[in-house]
Amino acid sequence: MLTFTVGGGPALEAAEFADFDTGQAIYRVTGIGAFTLGWDPDHHPEADQNPMEEILHVTYGTGPHSFNMNEAPVLFGVTLAGAESFTRTALDAGVLRLRPYRLIISAPVHVPKGTARRTSAIVAALARHWLAQPWTRELRRAHEHHRAPHSLNRYSGLIAQHEDRMRRLREAHTYYLQRADRATAILQAGPVPVPADAPPHPFAPADTPTAETAGR
């Protein structure tokens, strides 16, 4: 059981859990609700990535992701909804500013600023605890394994797009080489001689004899 305080409020207690099937940490805060912490599913951390560049993720509640989660936290009488991403840099710098939603008549609206500040402080405390655990590195690997099918599909699509783009670039490159060779051949052939029966140049000097006046 984790005991922590935020601001000048009373001590809070949270039970921590690690889901190695999905690579997420769940903190059930007594009297408030659950916070699911992990890595942003749309930003795939790589093995050689600087941890400070990671995009972290908090879901307000537990279970399959949706707007209304199970065990959604309640702060100041407001039920938090949805999920948010944040940078590890903001967390370590102490400038984490979250703005969760709540649901009013089926429409999502931001929670009041006071609730948002309290949420940010609680999530920051939980996230720092989670990232400091010795099992967090393995949890991240579990996240990568869980997201690997999606990553493979995503990267396969990007590879296909780039292969098509490279094919079109090669075709364009070949075409432009042919055009350049044609232009080179034209230049090497020299200026085009003027046929004897050609009309006069439109900008020839006025005293230049034309075919009709020459020899008169």
CSV table of C-alpha atoms in Angstrom, one decimal:
chain,number,residue,atom,x,y,z
A,1,MET,CA,0.0,0.0,0.0
A,2,LEU,CA,1.4,3.4,-1.1
A,3,THR,CA,0.7,6.4,1.2
A,4,PHE,CA,1.3,9.9,-0.2
A,5,THR,CA,0.1,13.5,0.1
A,6,VAL,CA,-0.5,16.2,-2.5
A,7,GLY,CA,-0.5,19.8,-1.6
A,8,GLY,CA,-1.8,20.5,1.9
A,9,GLY,CA,-4.5,17.7,1.8
A,10,PRO,CA,-4.8,14.6,3.9
A,11,ALA,CA,-2.7,11.5,3.2
A,12,LEU,CA,-3.9,9.3,0.5
A,13,GLU,CA,-3.5,5.6,0.2
A,14,ALA,CA,-3.3,3.6,-3.0
A,15,ALA,CA,-2.9,0.0,-3.8
A,16,GLU,CA,-0.6,-0.7,-6.8
A,17,PHE,CA,-1.0,-3.4,-9.4
A,18,ALA,CA,1.0,-4.3,-12.5
A,19,ASP,CA,-0.7,-5.8,-15.6
A,20,PHE,CA,2.0,-7.5,-17.6
A,21,ASP,CA,-0.5,-8.6,-20.2
A,22,THR,CA,-0.9,-5.0,-21.4
A,23,GLY,CA,2.1,-3.3,-19.9
A,24,GLN,CA,0.1,-1.0,-17.5
A,25,ALA,CA,0.2,-0.1,-13.9
A,26,ILE,CA,-3.0,0.4,-12.0
A,27,TYR,CA,-3.3,2.5,-8.8
A,28,ARG,CA,-6.5,2.2,-6.8
A,29,VAL,CA,-6.7,5.2,-4.6
A,30,THR,CA,-8.9,4.7,-1.5
A,31,GLY,CA,-12.0,6.9,-1.6
A,32,ILE,CA,-11.2,8.3,-5.1
A,33,GLY,CA,-10.9,5.6,-7.7
A,34,ALA,CA,-8.4,4.0,-10.1
A,35,PHE,CA,-5.8,5.5,-12.3
A,36,THR,CA,-4.2,3.3,-15.1
A,37,LEU,CA,-0.7,4.4,-16.0
A,38,GLY,CA,1.4,3.3,-19.0
A,39,TRP,CA,2.8,4.5,-22.3
A,40,ASP,CA,0.8,6.3,-25.0
A,41,PRO,CA,-0.5,3.5,-27.3
A,42,ASP,CA,-0.1,5.8,-30.3
A,43,HIS,CA,3.6,6.6,-29.5
A,44,HIS,CA,5.6,3.4,-29.6
A,45,PRO,CA,8.7,3.6,-27.4
A,46,GLU,CA,11.7,2.1,-28.9
A,47,ALA,CA,14.4,0.1,-27.1
A,48,ASP,CA,17.1,2.8,-27.8
A,49,GLN,CA,14.8,5.8,-27.1
A,50,ASN,CA,15.8,8.3,-24.5
A,51,PRO,CA,13.3,7.8,-21.5
A,52,MET,CA,12.9,11.6,-21.3
A,53,GLU,CA,11.3,11.5,-24.8
A,54,GLU,CA,8.7,8.9,-23.8
A,55,ILE,CA,5.0,9.9,-24.0
A,56,LEU,CA,3.2,8.6,-21.0
A,57,HIS,CA,-0.5,7.9,-20.6
A,58,VAL,CA,-3.1,8.0,-17.9
A,59,THR,CA,-6.6,6.5,-18.1
A,60,TYR,CA,-9.2,7.6,-15.6
A,61,GLY,CA,-10.5,4.2,-14.5
A,62,THR,CA,-9.8,0.5,-15.5
A,63,GLY,CA,-10.9,-2.0,-18.1
A,64,PRO,CA,-11.1,-1.7,-21.9
A,65,HIS,CA,-10.5,1.9,-23.0
A,66,SER,CA,-13.7,3.9,-23.4
A,67,PHE,CA,-14.9,7.3,-22.3
A,68,ASN,CA,-16.6,6.0,-19.2
A,69,MET,CA,-14.3,3.6,-17.5
A,70,ASN,CA,-14.8,1.2,-14.6
A,71,GLU,CA,-13.6,2.5,-11.2
A,72,ALA,CA,-13.4,6.1,-12.6
A,73,PRO,CA,-12.0,8.5,-10.1
A,74,VAL,CA,-14.2,11.0,-8.4
A,75,LEU,CA,-12.7,14.3,-7.2
A,76,PHE,CA,-14.8,17.0,-5.5
A,77,GLY,CA,-17.9,15.2,-6.6
A,78,VAL,CA,-16.8,15.2,-10.3
A,79,THR,CA,-16.3,11.8,-12.1
A,80,LEU,CA,-13.2,11.9,-14.3
A,81,ALA,CA,-13.5,10.5,-17.8
A,82,GLY,CA,-11.3,9.7,-20.8
A,83,ALA,CA,-7.5,9.5,-20.9
A,84,GLU,CA,-4.6,11.9,-21.4
A,85,SER,CA,-1.0,11.8,-22.5
A,86,PHE,CA,1.9,13.7,-21.1
A,87,THR,CA,5.7,13.9,-21.4
A,88,ARG,CA,8.1,12.6,-18.9
A,89,THR,CA,9.9,15.9,-19.1
A,90,ALA,CA,6.9,17.7,-17.8
A,91,LEU,CA,6.5,15.2,-15.1
A,92,ASP,CA,10.1,15.4,-13.9
A,93,ALA,CA,10.1,19.2,-14.2
A,94,GLY,CA,7.0,19.4,-11.9
A,95,VAL,CA,4.9,21.2,-14.5
A,96,LEU,CA,2.4,18.5,-15.3
A,97,ARG,CA,-0.9,20.1,-16.3
A,98,LEU,CA,-3.7,17.7,-17.0
A,99,ARG,CA,-7.3,18.6,-17.9
A,100,PRO,CA,-9.5,15.6,-17.8
A,101,TYR,CA,-13.1,15.4,-19.0
A,102,ARG,CA,-16.4,14.6,-17.4
A,103,LEU,CA,-19.6,13.6,-19.1
A,104,ILE,CA,-22.6,15.9,-18.9
A,105,ILE,CA,-25.7,14.9,-20.8
A,106,SER,CA,-23.6,12.7,-23.1
A,107,ALA,CA,-21.3,15.6,-24.0
A,108,PRO,CA,-17.6,15.7,-22.8
A,109,VAL,CA,-16.6,18.9,-21.0
A,110,HIS,CA,-13.5,19.8,-19.1
A,111,VAL,CA,-13.5,19.5,-15.4
A,112,PRO,CA,-13.2,22.7,-13.3
A,113,LYS,CA,-9.7,24.1,-12.9
A,114,GLY,CA,-9.5,23.1,-9.2
A,115,THR,CA,-10.4,19.5,-10.0
A,116,ALA,CA,-7.8,19.5,-12.8
A,117,ARG,CA,-5.1,20.8,-10.5
A,118,ARG,CA,-5.9,18.1,-7.9
A,119,THR,CA,-5.9,15.4,-10.7
A,120,SER,CA,-2.5,16.6,-12.0
A,121,ALA,CA,-1.0,16.4,-8.5
A,122,ILE,CA,-2.3,12.9,-7.8
A,123,VAL,CA,-1.3,11.6,-11.2
A,124,ALA,CA,2.2,13.2,-10.9
A,125,ALA,CA,2.7,11.5,-7.5
A,126,LEU,CA,1.5,8.1,-8.8
A,127,ALA,CA,3.5,8.3,-12.0
A,128,ARG,CA,6.7,9.2,-10.2
A,129,HIS,CA,6.2,6.2,-7.9
A,130,TRP,CA,5.4,3.9,-10.9
A,131,LEU,CA,8.5,5.0,-12.9
A,132,ALA,CA,10.8,4.5,-9.9
A,133,GLN,CA,9.9,0.8,-9.5
A,134,PRO,CA,12.4,-1.9,-10.4
A,135,TRP,CA,9.8,-3.7,-12.5
A,136,THR,CA,9.0,-0.8,-14.7
A,137,ARG,CA,11.5,-1.7,-17.3
A,138,GLU,CA,9.9,-5.1,-17.8
A,139,LEU,CA,6.5,-3.5,-17.8
A,140,ARG,CA,7.6,-1.3,-20.7
A,141,ARG,CA,8.7,-4.5,-22.5
A,142,ALA,CA,5.3,-6.0,-21.8
A,143,HIS,CA,3.7,-2.8,-23.3
A,144,GLU,CA,5.9,-3.2,-26.4
A,145,HIS,CA,4.9,-6.8,-26.7
A,146,HIS,CA,1.2,-6.0,-26.3
A,147,ARG,CA,1.4,-3.3,-28.9
A,148,ALA,CA,3.7,-5.3,-31.3
A,149,PRO,CA,0.8,-6.5,-33.6
A,150,HIS,CA,-0.4,-2.9,-34.0
A,151,SER,CA,3.1,-1.7,-34.5
A,152,LEU,CA,3.8,-4.3,-37.1
A,153,ASN,CA,0.6,-3.4,-39.0
A,154,ARG,CA,1.4,0.3,-38.7
A,155,TYR,CA,5.0,-0.1,-39.9
A,156,SER,CA,4.0,-2.5,-42.7
A,157,GLY,CA,1.6,0.1,-44.0
A,158,LEU,CA,4.3,2.8,-43.8
A,159,ILE,CA,6.8,0.5,-45.6
A,160,ALA,CA,4.3,-0.2,-48.3
A,161,GLN,CA,3.7,3.6,-48.7
A,162,HIS,CA,7.4,4.3,-48.9
A,163,GLU,CA,7.9,1.5,-51.4
A,164,ASP,CA,5.2,2.9,-53.7
A,165,ARG,CA,6.7,6.3,-53.3
A,166,MET,CA,10.2,5.0,-54.1
A,167,ARG,CA,8.8,3.2,-57.2
A,168,ARG,CA,7.2,6.4,-58.4
A,169,LEU,CA,10.4,8.3,-57.7
A,170,ARG,CA,12.5,5.8,-59.6
A,171,GLU,CA,10.1,6.1,-62.6
A,172,ALA,CA,10.3,9.9,-62.4
A,173,HIS,CA,14.0,9.7,-62.1
A,174,THR,CA,14.3,7.6,-65.2
A,175,TYR,CA,12.0,9.9,-67.1
A,176,TYR,CA,14.0,13.0,-66.1
A,177,LEU,CA,17.2,11.3,-67.1
A,178,GLN,CA,15.7,10.6,-70.6
A,179,ARG,CA,14.6,14.2,-70.9
A,180,ALA,CA,18.1,15.4,-69.8
A,181,ASP,CA,19.8,13.1,-72.3
A,182,ARG,CA,17.5,14.5,-75.0
A,183,ALA,CA,18.3,18.1,-74.0
A,184,THR,CA,22.0,17.3,-74.1
A,185,ALA,CA,21.8,15.8,-77.6
A,186,ILE,CA,20.0,18.9,-78.8
A,187,LEU,CA,22.7,21.2,-77.4
A,188,GLN,CA,25.5,19.0,-78.9
A,189,ALA,CA,23.8,19.2,-82.3
A,190,GLY,CA,24.4,23.0,-82.3
A,191,PRO,CA,22.2,25.9,-83.4
A,192,VAL,CA,19.6,25.1,-86.1
A,193,PRO,CA,20.6,26.6,-89.5
A,194,VAL,CA,18.1,29.0,-91.1
A,195,PRO,CA,16.6,27.5,-94.3
A,196,ALA,CA,17.0,29.7,-97.4
A,197,ASP,CA,13.3,29.9,-97.9
A,198,ALA,CA,12.5,30.9,-94.3
A,199,PRO,CA,10.7,34.2,-93.6
A,200,PRO,CA,12.8,37.0,-92.1
A,201,HIS,CA,13.6,37.2,-88.4
A,202,PRO,CA,10.9,39.3,-86.7
A,203,PHE,CA,13.5,41.5,-85.0
A,204,ALA,CA,16.1,41.8,-87.9
A,205,PRO,CA,17.6,45.3,-88.4
A,206,ALA,CA,15.7,47.4,-90.8
A,207,ASP,CA,18.7,47.7,-93.2
A,208,THR,CA,19.2,44.0,-93.4
A,209,PRO,CA,18.3,42.9,-97.0
A,210,THR,CA,15.4,40.5,-97.3
A,211,ALA,CA,15.1,37.8,-100.0
A,212,GLU,CA,12.7,40.0,-102.0
A,213,THR,CA,15.0,43.1,-102.1
A,214,ALA,CA,18.4,41.4,-102.3
A,215,GLY,CA,20.1,42.2,-105.7
A,216,ARG,CA,17.8,45.0,-106.8
